[in-house]
PDB file of C-alpha atoms in Angstrom:
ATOM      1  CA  UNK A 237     155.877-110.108 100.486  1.00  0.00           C
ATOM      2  CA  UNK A 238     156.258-106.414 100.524  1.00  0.00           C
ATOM      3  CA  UNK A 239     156.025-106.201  96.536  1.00  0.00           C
ATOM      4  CA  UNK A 240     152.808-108.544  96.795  1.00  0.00           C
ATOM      5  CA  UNK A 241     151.065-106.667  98.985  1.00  0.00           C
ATOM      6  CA  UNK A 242     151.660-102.908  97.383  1.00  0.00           C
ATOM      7  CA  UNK A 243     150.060-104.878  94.343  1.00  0.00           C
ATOM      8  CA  UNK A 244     147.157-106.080  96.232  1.00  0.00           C
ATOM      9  CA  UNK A 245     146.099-102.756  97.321  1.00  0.00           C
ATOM     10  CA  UNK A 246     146.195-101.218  94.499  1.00  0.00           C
ATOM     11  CA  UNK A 247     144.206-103.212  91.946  1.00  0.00           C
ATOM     12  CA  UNK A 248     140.582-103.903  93.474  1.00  0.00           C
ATOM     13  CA  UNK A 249     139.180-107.059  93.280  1.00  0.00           C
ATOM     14  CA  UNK A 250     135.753-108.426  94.174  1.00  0.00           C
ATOM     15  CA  UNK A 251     136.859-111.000  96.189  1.00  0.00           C
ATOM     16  CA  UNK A 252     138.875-108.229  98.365  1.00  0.00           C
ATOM     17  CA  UNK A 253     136.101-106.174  98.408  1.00  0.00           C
ATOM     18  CA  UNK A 254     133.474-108.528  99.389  1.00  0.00           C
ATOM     19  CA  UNK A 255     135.776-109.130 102.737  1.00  0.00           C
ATOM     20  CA  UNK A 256     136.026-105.628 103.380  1.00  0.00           C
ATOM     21  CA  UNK A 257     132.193-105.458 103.176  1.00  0.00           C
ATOM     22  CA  UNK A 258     131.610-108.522 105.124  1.00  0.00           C
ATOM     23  CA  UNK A 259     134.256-107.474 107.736  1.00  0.00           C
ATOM     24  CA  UNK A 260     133.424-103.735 108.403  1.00  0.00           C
ATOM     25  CA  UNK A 261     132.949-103.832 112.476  1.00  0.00           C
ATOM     26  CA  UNK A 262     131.973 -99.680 112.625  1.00  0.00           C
ATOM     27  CA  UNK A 263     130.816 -97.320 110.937  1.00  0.00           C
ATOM     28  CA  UNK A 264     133.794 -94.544 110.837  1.00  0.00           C
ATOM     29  CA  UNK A 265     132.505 -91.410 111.739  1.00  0.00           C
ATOM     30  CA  UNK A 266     135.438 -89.799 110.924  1.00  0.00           C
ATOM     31  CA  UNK A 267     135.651 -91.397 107.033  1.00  0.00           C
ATOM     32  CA  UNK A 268     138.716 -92.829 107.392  1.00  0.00           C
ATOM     33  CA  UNK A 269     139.196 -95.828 105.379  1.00  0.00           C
ATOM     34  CA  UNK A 270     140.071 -99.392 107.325  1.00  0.00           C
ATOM     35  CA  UNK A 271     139.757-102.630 104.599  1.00  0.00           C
ATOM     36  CA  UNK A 272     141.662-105.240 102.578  1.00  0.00           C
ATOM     37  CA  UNK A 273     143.069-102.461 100.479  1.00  0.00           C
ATOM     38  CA  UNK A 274     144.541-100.213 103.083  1.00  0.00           C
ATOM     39  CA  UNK A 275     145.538-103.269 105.071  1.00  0.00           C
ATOM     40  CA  UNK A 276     147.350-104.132 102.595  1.00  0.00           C
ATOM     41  CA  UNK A 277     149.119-100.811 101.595  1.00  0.00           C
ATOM     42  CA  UNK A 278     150.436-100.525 105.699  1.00  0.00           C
ATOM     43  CA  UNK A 279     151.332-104.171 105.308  1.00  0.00           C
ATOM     44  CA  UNK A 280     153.811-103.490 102.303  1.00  0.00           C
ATOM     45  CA  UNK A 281     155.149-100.556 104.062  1.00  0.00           C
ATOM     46  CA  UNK A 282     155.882-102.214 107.684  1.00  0.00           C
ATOM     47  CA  UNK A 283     157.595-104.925 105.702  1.00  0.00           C
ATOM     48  CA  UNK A 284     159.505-102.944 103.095  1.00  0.00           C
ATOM     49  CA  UNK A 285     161.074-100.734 106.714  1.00  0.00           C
ATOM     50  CA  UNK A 286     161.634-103.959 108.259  1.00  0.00           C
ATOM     51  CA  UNK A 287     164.177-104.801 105.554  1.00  0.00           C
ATOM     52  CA  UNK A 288     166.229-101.678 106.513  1.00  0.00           C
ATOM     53  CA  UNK A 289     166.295-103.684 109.953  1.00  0.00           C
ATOM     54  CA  UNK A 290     167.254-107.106 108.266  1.00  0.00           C
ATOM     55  CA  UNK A 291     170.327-105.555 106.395  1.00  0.00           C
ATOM     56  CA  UNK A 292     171.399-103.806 110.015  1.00  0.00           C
ATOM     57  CA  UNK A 293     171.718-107.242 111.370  1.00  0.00           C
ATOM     58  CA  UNK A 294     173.862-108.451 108.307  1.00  0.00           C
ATOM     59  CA  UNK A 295     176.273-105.492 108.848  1.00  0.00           C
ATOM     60  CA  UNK A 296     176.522-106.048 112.668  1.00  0.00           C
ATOM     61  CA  UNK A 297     176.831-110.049 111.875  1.00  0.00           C
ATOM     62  CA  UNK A 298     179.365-109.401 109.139  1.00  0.00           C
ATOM     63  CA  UNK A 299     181.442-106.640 110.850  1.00  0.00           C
ATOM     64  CA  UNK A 300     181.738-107.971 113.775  1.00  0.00           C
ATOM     65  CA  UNK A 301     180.165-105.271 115.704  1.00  0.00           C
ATOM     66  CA  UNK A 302     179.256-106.625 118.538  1.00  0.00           C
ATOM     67  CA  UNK A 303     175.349-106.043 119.097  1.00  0.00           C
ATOM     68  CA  UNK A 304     173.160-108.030 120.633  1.00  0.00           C
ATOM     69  CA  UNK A 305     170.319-109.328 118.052  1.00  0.00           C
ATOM     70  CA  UNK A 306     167.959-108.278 119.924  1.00  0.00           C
ATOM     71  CA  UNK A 307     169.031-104.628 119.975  1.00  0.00           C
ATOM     72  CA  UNK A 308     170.266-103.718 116.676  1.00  0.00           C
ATOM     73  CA  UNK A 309     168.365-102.219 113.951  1.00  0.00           C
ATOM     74  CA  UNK A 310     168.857 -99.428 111.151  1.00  0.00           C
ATOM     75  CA  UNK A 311     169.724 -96.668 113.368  1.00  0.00           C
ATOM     76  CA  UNK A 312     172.180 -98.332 116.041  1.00  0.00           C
ATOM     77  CA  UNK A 313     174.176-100.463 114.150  1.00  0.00           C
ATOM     78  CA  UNK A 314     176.143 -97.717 112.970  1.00  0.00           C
ATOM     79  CA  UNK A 315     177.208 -96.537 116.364  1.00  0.00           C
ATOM     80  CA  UNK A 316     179.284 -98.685 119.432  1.00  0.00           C
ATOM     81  CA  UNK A 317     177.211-101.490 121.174  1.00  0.00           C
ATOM     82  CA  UNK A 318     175.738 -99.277 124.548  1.00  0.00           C
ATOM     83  CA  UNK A 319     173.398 -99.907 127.318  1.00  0.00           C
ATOM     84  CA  UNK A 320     169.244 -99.043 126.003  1.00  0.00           C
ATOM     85  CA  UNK A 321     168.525 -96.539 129.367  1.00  0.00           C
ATOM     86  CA  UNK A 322     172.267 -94.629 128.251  1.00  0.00           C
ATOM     87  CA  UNK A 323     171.734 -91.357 127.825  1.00  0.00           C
ATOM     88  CA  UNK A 324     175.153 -90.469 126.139  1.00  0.00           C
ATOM     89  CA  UNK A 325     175.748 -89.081 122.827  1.00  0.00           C
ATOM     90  CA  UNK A 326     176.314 -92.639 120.177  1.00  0.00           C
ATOM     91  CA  UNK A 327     180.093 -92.449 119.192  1.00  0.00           C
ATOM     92  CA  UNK A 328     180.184 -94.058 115.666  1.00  0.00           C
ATOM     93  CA  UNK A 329     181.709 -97.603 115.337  1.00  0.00           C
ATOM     94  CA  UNK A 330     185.589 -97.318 114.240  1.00  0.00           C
ATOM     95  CA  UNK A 331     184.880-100.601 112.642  1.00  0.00           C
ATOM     96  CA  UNK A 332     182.307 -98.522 110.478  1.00  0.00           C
ATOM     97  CA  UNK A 333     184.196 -95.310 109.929  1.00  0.00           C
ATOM     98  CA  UNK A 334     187.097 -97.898 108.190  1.00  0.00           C
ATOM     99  CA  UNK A 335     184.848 -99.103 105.895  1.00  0.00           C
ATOM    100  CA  UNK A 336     184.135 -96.426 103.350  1.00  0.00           C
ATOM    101  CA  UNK A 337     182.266 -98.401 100.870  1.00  0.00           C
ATOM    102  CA  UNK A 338     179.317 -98.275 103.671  1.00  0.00           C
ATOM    103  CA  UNK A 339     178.895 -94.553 103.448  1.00  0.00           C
ATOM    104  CA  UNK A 340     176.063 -94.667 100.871  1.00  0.00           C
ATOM    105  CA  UNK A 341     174.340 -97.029 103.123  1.00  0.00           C
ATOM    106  CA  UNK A 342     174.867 -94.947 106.328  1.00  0.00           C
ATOM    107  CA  UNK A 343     173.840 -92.059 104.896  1.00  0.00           C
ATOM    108  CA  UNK A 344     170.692 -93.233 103.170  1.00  0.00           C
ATOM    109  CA  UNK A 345     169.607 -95.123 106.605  1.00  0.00           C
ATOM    110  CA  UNK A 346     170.378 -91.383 108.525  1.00  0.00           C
ATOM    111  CA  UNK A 347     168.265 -89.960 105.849  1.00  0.00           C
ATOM    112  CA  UNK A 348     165.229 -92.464 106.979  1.00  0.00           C
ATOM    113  CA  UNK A 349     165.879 -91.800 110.350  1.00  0.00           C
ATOM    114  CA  UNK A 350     165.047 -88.607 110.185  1.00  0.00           C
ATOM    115  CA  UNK A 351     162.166 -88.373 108.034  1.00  0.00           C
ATOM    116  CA  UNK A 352     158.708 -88.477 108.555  1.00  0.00           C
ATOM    117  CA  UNK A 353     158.508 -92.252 106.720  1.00  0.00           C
ATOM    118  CA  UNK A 354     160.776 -93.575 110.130  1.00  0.00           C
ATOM    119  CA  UNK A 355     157.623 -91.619 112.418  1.00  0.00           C
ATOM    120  CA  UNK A 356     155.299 -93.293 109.818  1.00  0.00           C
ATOM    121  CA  UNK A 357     156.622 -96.278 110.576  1.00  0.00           C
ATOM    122  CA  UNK A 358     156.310 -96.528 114.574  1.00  0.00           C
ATOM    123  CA  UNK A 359     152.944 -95.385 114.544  1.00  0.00           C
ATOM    124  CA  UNK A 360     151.735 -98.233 112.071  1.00  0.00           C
ATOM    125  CA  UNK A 361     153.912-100.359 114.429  1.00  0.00           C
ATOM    126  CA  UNK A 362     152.442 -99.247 117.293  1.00  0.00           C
ATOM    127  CA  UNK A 363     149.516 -97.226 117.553  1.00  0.00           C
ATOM    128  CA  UNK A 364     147.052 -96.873 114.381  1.00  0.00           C
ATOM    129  CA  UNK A 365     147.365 -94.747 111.326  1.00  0.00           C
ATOM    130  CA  UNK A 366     144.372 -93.520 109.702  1.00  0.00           C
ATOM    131  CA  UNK A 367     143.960 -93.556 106.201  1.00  0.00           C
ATOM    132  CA  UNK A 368     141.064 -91.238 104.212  1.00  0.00           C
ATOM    133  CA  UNK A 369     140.255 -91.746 100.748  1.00  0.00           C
ATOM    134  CA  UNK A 370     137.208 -89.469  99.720  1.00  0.00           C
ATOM    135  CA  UNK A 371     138.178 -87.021 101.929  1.00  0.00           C
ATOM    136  CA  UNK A 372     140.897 -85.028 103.066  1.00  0.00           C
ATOM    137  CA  UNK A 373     141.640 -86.271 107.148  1.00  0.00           C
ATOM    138  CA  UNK A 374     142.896 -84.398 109.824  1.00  0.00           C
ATOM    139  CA  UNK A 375     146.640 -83.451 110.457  1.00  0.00           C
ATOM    140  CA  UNK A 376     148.695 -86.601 111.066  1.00  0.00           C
ATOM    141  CA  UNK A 377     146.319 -88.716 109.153  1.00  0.00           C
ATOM    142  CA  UNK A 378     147.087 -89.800 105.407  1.00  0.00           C
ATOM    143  CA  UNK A 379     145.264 -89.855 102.029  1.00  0.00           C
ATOM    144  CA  UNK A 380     145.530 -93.353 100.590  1.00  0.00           C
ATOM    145  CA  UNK A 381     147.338 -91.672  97.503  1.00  0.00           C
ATOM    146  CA  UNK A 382     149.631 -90.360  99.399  1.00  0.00           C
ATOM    147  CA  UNK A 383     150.535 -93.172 101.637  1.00  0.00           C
ATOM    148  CA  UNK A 384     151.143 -95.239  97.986  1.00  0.00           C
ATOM    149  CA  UNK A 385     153.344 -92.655  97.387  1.00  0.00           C
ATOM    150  CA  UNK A 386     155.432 -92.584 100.298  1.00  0.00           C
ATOM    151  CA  UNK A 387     155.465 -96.611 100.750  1.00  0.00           C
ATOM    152  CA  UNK A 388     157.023 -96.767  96.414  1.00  0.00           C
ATOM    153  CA  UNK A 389     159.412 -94.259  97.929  1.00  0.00           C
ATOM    154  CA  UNK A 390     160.316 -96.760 100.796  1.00  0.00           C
ATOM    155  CA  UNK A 391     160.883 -99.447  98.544  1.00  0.00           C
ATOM    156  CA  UNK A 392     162.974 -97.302  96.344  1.00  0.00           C
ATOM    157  CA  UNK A 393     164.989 -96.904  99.359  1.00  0.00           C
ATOM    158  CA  UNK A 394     165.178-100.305  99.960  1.00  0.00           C
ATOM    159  CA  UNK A 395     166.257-101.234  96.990  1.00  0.00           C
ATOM    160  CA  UNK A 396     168.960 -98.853  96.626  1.00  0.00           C
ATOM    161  CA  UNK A 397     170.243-100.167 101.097  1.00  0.00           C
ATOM    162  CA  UNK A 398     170.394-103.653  98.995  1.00  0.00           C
ATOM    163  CA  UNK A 399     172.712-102.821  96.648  1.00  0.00           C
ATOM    164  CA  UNK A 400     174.366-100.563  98.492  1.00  0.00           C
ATOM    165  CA  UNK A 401     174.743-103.699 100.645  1.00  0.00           C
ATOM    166  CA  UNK A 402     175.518-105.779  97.983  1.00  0.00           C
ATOM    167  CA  UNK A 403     178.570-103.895  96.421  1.00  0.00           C
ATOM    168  CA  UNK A 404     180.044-103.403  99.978  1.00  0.00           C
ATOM    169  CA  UNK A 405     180.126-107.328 100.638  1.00  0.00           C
ATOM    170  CA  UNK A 406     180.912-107.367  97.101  1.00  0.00           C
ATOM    171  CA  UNK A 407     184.194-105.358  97.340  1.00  0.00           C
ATOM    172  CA  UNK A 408     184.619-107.480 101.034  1.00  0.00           C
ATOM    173  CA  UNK A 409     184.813-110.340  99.579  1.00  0.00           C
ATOM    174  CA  UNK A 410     186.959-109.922  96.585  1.00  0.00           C
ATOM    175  CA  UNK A 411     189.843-107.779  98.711  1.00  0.00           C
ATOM    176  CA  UNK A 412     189.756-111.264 100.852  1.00  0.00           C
ATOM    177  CA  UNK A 413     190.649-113.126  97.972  1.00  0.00           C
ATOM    178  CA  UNK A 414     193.084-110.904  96.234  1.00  0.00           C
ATOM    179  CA  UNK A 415     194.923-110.816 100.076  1.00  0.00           C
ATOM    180  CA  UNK A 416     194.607-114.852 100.029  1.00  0.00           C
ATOM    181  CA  UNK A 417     196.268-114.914  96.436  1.00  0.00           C
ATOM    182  CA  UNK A 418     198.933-112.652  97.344  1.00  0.00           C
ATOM    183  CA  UNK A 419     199.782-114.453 100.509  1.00  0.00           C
ATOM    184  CA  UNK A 420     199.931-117.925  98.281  1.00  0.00           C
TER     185      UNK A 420
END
């Protein structure tokens, strides 16, 4: 879905544009940009983040960790399980710190944490991002080039926290069998 929509907004069409014609409520004073194309572009980068999110409930699922659902994501699952209002320092899961192979994977989701693209994110989640294409916007605001770049640098990201992923259950899983043979 993510993929699909980084497409869509970046190869016009005239039935995209027509909407965005026929849909334009105001008139932005500020010439910001708000249509298919842009809707689009925040679209593929909400859902490309989201799959950081999806992989930290594998982990916690597949480990064991002991997280509620509803309270893991790409920055907790790393850490041991602890009350939301806790205002203590996270002590990293020993259950993580044994598994090696998920160091590429921690690291890279540390790195997001602590970028601008993990701000990026929570403000397209949950206020409103503004995106200017003729002209340069205001501090905190985004050119629509540059937002393309940043989201194709998201899904690199992505990409590499699935196969990352991939070879750790990889690895998992074949130890398992070579300690199931060697029992036998």
């Amino acid at each position: 879905t993510a993929r699909m929509a980084l497409v869509q907004s970046q190869y016009p069409n005239p039935d995209f544009s027509a909407i965005s014609e026929q849909t334009t409520l105001v008139n932005n004073l500020d010439y910001s940009v708000s249509n298919m194309y842009v809707g689009h572009l925040k679209t593929a980068y909400k859902e490309a983040c989201s799959v950081l999110d999806k992989i930290a409930v594998l982990i916690n699922h597949y480990l064991k960790l002991g997280h509620s659902e509803d309270s893991v994501y790409y920055h907790t699952v790393w850490f041991e399980p602890q009350a939301r209002d806790s205002t203590e320092e996270p002590v990293l899961s020993q259950k993580v710190k044994d598994e090696s192979w998920l160091l590429g994977l921690f690291l890279l989701c540390r790195e997001f944490r602590g970028s601008r693209s993990s701000q990026l994110r929570n403000a397209l989640t949950h206020k409103y991002v503004r995106i200017y294409r003729a002209v340069d916007g205001p501090k905190g605001t985004y050119s629509f080039e540059e937002m393309t770049k940043i989201t194709i640098d998201v899904f690199y990201k992505v990409r590499c926290a699935i196969m990352y992923l991939s070879l750790f259950i990889s690895r998992k899983e074949l130890s398992k069998k070579k300690d199931v043979k060697g029992m036998i």
